[in-house]
PDB file of C-alpha atoms and ligand atoms in Angstrom:
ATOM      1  CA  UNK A  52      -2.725 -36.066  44.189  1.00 54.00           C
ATOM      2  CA  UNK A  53       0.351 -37.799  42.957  1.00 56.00           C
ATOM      3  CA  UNK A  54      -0.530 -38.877  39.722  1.00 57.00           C
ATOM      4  CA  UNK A  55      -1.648 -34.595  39.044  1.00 63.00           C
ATOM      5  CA  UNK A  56       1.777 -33.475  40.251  1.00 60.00           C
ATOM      6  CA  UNK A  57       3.539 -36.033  37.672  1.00 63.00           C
ATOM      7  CA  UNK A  58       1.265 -34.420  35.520  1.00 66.00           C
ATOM      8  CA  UNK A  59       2.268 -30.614  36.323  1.00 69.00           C
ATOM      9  CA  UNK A  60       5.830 -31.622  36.208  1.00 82.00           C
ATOM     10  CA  UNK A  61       5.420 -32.796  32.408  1.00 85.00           C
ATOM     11  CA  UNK A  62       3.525 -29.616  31.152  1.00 86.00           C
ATOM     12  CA  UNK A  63       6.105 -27.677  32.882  1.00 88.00           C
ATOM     13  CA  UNK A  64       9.188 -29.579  31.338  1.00 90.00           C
ATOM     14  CA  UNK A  65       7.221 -29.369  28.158  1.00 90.00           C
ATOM     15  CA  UNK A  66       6.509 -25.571  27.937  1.00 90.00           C
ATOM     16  CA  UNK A  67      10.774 -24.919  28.958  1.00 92.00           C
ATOM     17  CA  UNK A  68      11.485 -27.021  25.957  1.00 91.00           C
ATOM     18  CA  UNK A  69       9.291 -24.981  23.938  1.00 90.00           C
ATOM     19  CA  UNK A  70      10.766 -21.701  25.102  1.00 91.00           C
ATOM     20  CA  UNK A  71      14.000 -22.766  24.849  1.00 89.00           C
ATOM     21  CA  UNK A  72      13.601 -23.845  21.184  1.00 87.00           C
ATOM     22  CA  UNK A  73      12.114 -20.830  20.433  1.00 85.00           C
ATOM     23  CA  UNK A  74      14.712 -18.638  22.367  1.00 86.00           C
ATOM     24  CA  UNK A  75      17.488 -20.359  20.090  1.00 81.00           C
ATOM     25  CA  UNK A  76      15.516 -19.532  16.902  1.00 80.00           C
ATOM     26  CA  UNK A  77      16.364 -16.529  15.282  1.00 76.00           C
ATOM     27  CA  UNK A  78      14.027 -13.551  14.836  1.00 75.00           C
ATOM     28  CA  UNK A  79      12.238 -12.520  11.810  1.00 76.00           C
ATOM     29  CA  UNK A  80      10.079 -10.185  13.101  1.00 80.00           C
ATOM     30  CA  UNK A  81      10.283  -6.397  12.535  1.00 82.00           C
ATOM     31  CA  UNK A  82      10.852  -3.707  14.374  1.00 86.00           C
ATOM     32  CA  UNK A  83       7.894  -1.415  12.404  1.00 89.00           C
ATOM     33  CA  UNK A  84       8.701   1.614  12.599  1.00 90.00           C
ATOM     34  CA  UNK A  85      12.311   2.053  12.927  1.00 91.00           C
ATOM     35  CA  UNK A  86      12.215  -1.222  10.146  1.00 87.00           C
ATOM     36  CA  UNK A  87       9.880  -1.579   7.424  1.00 86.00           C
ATOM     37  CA  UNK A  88       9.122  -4.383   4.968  1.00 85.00           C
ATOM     38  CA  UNK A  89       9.020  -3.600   1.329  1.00 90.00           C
ATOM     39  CA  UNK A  90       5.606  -3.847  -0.020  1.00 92.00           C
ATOM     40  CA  UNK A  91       4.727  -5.793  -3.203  1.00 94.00           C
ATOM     41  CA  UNK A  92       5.538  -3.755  -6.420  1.00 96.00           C
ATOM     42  CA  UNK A  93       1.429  -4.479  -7.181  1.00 96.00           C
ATOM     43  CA  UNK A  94       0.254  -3.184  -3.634  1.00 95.00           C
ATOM     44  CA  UNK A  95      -2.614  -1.542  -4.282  1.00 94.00           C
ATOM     45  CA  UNK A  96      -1.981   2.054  -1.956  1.00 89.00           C
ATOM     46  CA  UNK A  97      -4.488   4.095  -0.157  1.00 86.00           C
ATOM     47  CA  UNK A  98      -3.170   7.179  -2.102  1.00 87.00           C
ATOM     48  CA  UNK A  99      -3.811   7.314  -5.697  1.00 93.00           C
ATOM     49  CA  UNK A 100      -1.478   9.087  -7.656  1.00 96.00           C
ATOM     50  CA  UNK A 101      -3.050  11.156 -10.609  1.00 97.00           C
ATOM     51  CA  UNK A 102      -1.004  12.833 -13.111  1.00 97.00           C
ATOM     52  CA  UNK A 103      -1.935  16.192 -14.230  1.00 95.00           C
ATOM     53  CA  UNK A 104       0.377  16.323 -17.417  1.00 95.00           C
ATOM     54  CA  UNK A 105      -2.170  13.225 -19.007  1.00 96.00           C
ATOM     55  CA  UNK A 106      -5.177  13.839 -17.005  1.00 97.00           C
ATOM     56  CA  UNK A 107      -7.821  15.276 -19.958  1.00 95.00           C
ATOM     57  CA  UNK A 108     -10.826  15.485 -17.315  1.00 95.00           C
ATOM     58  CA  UNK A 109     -12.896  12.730 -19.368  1.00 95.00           C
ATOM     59  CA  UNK A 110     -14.270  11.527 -15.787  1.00 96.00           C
ATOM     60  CA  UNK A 111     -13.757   7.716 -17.115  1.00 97.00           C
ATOM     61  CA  UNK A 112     -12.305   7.164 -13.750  1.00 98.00           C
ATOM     62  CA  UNK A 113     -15.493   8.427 -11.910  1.00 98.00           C
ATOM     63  CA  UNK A 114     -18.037   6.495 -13.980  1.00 97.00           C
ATOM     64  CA  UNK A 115     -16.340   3.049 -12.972  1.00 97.00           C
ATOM     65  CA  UNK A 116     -15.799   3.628  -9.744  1.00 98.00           C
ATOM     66  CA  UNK A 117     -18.850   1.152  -8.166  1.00 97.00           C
ATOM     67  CA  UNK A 118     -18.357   3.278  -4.839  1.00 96.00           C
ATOM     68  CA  UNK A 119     -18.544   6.453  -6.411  1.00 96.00           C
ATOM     69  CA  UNK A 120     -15.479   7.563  -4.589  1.00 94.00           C
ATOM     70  CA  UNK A 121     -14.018  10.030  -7.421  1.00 97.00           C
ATOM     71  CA  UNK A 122     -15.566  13.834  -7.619  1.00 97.00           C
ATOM     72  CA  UNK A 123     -14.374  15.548 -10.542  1.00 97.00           C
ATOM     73  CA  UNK A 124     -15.032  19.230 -11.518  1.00 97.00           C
ATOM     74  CA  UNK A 125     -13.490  20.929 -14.812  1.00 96.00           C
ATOM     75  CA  UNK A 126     -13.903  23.886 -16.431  1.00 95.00           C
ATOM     76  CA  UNK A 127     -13.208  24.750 -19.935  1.00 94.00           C
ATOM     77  CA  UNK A 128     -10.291  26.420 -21.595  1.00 89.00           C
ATOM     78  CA  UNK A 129     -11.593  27.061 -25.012  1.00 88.00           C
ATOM     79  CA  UNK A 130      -8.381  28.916 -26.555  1.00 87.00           C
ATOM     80  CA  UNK A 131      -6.548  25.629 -25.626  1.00 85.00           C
ATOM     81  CA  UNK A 132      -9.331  23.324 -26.499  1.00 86.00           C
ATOM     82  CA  UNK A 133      -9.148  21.339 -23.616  1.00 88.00           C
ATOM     83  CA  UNK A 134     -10.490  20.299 -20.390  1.00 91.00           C
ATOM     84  CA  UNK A 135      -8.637  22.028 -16.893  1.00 93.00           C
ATOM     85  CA  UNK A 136      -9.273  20.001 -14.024  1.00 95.00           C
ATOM     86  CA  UNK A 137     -10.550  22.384 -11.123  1.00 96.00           C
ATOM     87  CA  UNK A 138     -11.053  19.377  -8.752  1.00 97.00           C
ATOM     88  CA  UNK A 139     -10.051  15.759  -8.084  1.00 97.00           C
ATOM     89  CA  UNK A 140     -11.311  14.479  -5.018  1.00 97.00           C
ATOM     90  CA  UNK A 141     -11.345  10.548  -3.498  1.00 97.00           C
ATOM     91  CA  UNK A 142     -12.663   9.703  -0.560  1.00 96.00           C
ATOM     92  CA  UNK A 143     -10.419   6.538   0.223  1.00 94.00           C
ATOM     93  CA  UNK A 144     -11.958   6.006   3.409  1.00 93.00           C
ATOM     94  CA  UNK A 145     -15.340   4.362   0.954  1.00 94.00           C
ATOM     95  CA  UNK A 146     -12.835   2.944  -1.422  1.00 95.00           C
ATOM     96  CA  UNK A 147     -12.796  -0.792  -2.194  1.00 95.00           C
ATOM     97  CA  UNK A 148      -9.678  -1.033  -3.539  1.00 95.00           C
ATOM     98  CA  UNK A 149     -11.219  -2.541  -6.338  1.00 96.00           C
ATOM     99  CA  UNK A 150      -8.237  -0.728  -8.804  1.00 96.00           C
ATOM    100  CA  UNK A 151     -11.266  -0.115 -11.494  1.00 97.00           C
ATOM    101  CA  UNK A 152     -10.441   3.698 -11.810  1.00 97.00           C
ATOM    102  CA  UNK A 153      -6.796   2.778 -12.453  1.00 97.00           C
ATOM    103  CA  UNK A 154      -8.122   0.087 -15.066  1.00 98.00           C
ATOM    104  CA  UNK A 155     -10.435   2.659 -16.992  1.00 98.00           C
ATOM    105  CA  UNK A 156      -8.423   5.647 -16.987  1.00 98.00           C
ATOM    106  CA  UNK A 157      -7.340   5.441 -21.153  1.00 97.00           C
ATOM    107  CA  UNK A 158      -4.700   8.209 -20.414  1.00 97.00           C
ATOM    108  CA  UNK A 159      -2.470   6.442 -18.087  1.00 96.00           C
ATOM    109  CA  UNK A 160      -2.928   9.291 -15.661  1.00 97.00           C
ATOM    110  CA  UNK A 161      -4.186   7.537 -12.331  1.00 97.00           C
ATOM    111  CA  UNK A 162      -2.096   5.320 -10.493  1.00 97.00           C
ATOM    112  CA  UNK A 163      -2.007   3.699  -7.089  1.00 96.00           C
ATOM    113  CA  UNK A 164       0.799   4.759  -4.765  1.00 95.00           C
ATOM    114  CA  UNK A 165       2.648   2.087  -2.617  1.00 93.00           C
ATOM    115  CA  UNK A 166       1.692   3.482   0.834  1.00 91.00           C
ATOM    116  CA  UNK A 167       0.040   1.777   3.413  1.00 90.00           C
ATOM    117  CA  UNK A 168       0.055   3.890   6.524  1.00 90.00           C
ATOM    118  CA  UNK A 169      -3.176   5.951   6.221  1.00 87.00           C
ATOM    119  CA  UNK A 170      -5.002   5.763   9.994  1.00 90.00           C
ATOM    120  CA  UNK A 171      -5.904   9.572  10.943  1.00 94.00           C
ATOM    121  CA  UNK A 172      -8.248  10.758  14.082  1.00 96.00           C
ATOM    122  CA  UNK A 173     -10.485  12.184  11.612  1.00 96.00           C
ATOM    123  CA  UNK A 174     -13.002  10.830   8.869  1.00 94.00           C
ATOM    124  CA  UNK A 175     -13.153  13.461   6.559  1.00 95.00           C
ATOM    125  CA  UNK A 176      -9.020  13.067   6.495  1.00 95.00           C
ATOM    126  CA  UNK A 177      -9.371  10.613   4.032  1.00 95.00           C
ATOM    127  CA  UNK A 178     -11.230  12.439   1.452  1.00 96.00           C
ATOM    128  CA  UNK A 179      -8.134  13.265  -0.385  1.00 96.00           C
ATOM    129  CA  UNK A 180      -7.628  16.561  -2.671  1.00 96.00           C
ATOM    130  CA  UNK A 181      -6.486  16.879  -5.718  1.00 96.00           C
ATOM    131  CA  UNK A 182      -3.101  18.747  -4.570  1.00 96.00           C
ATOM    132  CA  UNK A 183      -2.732  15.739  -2.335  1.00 95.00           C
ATOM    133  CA  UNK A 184      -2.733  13.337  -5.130  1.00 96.00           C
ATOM    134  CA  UNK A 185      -0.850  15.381  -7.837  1.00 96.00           C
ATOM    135  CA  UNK A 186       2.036  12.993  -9.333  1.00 96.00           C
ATOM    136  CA  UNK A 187       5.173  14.985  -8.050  1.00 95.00           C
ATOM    137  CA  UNK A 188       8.607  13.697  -8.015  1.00 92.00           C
ATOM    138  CA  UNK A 189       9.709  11.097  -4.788  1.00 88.00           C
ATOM    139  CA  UNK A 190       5.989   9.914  -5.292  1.00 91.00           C
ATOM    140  CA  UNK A 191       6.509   5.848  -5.584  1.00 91.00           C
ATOM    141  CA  UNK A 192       3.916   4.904  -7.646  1.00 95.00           C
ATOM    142  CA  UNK A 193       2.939   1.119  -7.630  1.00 96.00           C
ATOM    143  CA  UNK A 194       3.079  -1.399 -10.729  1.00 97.00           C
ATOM    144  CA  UNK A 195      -0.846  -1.829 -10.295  1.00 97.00           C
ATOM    145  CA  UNK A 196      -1.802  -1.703 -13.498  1.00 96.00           C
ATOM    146  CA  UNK A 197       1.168  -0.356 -15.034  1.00 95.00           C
ATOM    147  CA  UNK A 198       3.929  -2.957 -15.343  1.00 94.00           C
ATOM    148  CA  UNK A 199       6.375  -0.747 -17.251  1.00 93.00           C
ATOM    149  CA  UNK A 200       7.535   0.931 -14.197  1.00 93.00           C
ATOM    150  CA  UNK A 201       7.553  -2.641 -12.711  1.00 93.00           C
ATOM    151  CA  UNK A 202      11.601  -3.108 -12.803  1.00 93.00           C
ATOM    152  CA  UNK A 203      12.722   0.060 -11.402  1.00 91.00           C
ATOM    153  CA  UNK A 204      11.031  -0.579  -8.034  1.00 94.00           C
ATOM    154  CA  UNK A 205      12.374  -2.515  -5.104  1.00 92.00           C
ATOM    155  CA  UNK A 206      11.564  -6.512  -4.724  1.00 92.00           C
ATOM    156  CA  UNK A 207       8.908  -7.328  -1.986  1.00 91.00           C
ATOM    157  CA  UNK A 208      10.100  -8.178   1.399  1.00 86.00           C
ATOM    158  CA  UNK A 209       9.343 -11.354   2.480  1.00 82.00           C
ATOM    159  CA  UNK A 210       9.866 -12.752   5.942  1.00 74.00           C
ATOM    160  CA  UNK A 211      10.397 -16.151   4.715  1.00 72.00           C
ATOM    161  CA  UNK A 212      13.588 -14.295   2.618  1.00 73.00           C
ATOM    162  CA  UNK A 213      14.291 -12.473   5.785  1.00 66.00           C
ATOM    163  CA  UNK A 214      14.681 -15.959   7.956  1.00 66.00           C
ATOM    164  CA  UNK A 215      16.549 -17.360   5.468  1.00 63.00           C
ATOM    165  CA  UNK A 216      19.132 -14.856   4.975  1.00 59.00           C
ATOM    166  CA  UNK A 217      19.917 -14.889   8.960  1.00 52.00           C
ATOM    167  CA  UNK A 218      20.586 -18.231   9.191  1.00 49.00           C
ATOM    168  CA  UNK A 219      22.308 -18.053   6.152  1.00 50.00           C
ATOM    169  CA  UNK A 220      24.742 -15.249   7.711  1.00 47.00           C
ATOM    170  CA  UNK A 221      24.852 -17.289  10.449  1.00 44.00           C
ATOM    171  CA  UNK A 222      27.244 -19.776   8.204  1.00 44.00           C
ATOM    172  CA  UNK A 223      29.270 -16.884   6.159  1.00 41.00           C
TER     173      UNK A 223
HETATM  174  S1  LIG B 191     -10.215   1.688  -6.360  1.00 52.22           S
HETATM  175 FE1  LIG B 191     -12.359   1.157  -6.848  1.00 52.22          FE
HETATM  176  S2  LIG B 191     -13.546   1.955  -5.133  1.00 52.22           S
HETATM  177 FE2  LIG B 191     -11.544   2.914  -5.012  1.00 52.22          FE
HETATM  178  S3  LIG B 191     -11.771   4.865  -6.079  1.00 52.22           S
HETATM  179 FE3  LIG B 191     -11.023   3.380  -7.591  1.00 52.22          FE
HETATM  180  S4  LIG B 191     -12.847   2.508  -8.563  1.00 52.22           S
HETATM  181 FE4  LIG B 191     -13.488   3.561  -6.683  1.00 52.22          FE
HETATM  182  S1  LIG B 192      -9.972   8.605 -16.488  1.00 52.22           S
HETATM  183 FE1  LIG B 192      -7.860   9.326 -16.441  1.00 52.22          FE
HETATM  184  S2  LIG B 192      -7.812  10.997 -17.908  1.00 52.22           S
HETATM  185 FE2  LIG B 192      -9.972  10.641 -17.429  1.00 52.22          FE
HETATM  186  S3  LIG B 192     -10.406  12.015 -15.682  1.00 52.22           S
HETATM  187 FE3  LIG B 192      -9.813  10.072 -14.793  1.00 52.22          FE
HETATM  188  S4  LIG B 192      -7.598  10.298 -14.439  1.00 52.22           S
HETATM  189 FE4  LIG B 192      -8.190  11.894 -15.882  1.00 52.22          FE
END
């Protein structure tokens, strides 16, 4: 009986010493959602981002996709002679994330977005129109892909960054 409470008293001095280092450490979690880490300028969003202006309606996009995710309806202007795209639809909740359609698209008119919340109470939420995933101004497309727009987004948090800052604040 002795020899276990000698025992208990050890663990128990051993746990407080871990708490206690801990308790001095200082935090670098986050506080998601009032703080929010910046994603890498690559991530590879559950919103793709497709551009109207370039978009011809060649379907390239559609014909890589290995999922077949993309559903793409035109219709015909002849007087212009060109393609108007009627419908754009991707079901992101079957998507791979595979970035193929981005890859194929020889316009330059699909691009991933850097968003990452997507969780809805509904399936069929994340079949996404083509109004939904029109390229509009605030949009922050990612650098998937497309590394000219590369500089003009933020740097990637990282938490190691984040711990090192604090306890570099901690000496300022
Ligand atoms: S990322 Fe891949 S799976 Fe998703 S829509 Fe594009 S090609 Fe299809
Ligand atoms: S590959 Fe590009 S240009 Fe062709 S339909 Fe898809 S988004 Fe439009």
């Amino acid at each position: 009986m002795k020899l276990k409470l000698e025992h208990y008293g050890k663990g128990l001095a051993k746990g407080l010493g871990v708490t206690f280092r801990h308790v001095l450490r200082h935090r670098i979690t986050t506080q998601y959602p009032e703080e929010r880490l910046s994603v890498s300028k690559r991530f590879r969003g559950y919103r793709m981002v497709w551009d109207e202006e370039r978009c011809t309606g060649c379907a390239t996009c559609a014909k890589s996709c290995p999922q077949g995710n993309i559903e793409i309806v035109t219709s015909t202007k002849r007087d212009e002679n060109r393609y108007v795209v009627e419908k754009f639809e991707v079901d992101t909740g079957r998507c791979i994330f595979c970035g193929l359609c981005v890859e194929a698209c020889p316009y330059d008119a699909l691009f991933y977005s850097r968003e990452y919340e997507c969780s809805t109470y509904r399936r069929s939420d994340l079949v996404l129109s083509r109004d939904q995933q029109k390229r509009t101004e605030g949009k922050e497309l990612s650098a998937y892909f497309h590394p000219e727009i590369e500089e003009n987004l933020p740097a990637q948090t990282l938490l190691l960054d984040k711990a090192g800052r604090r306890s570099q604040s901690l000496w300022d």
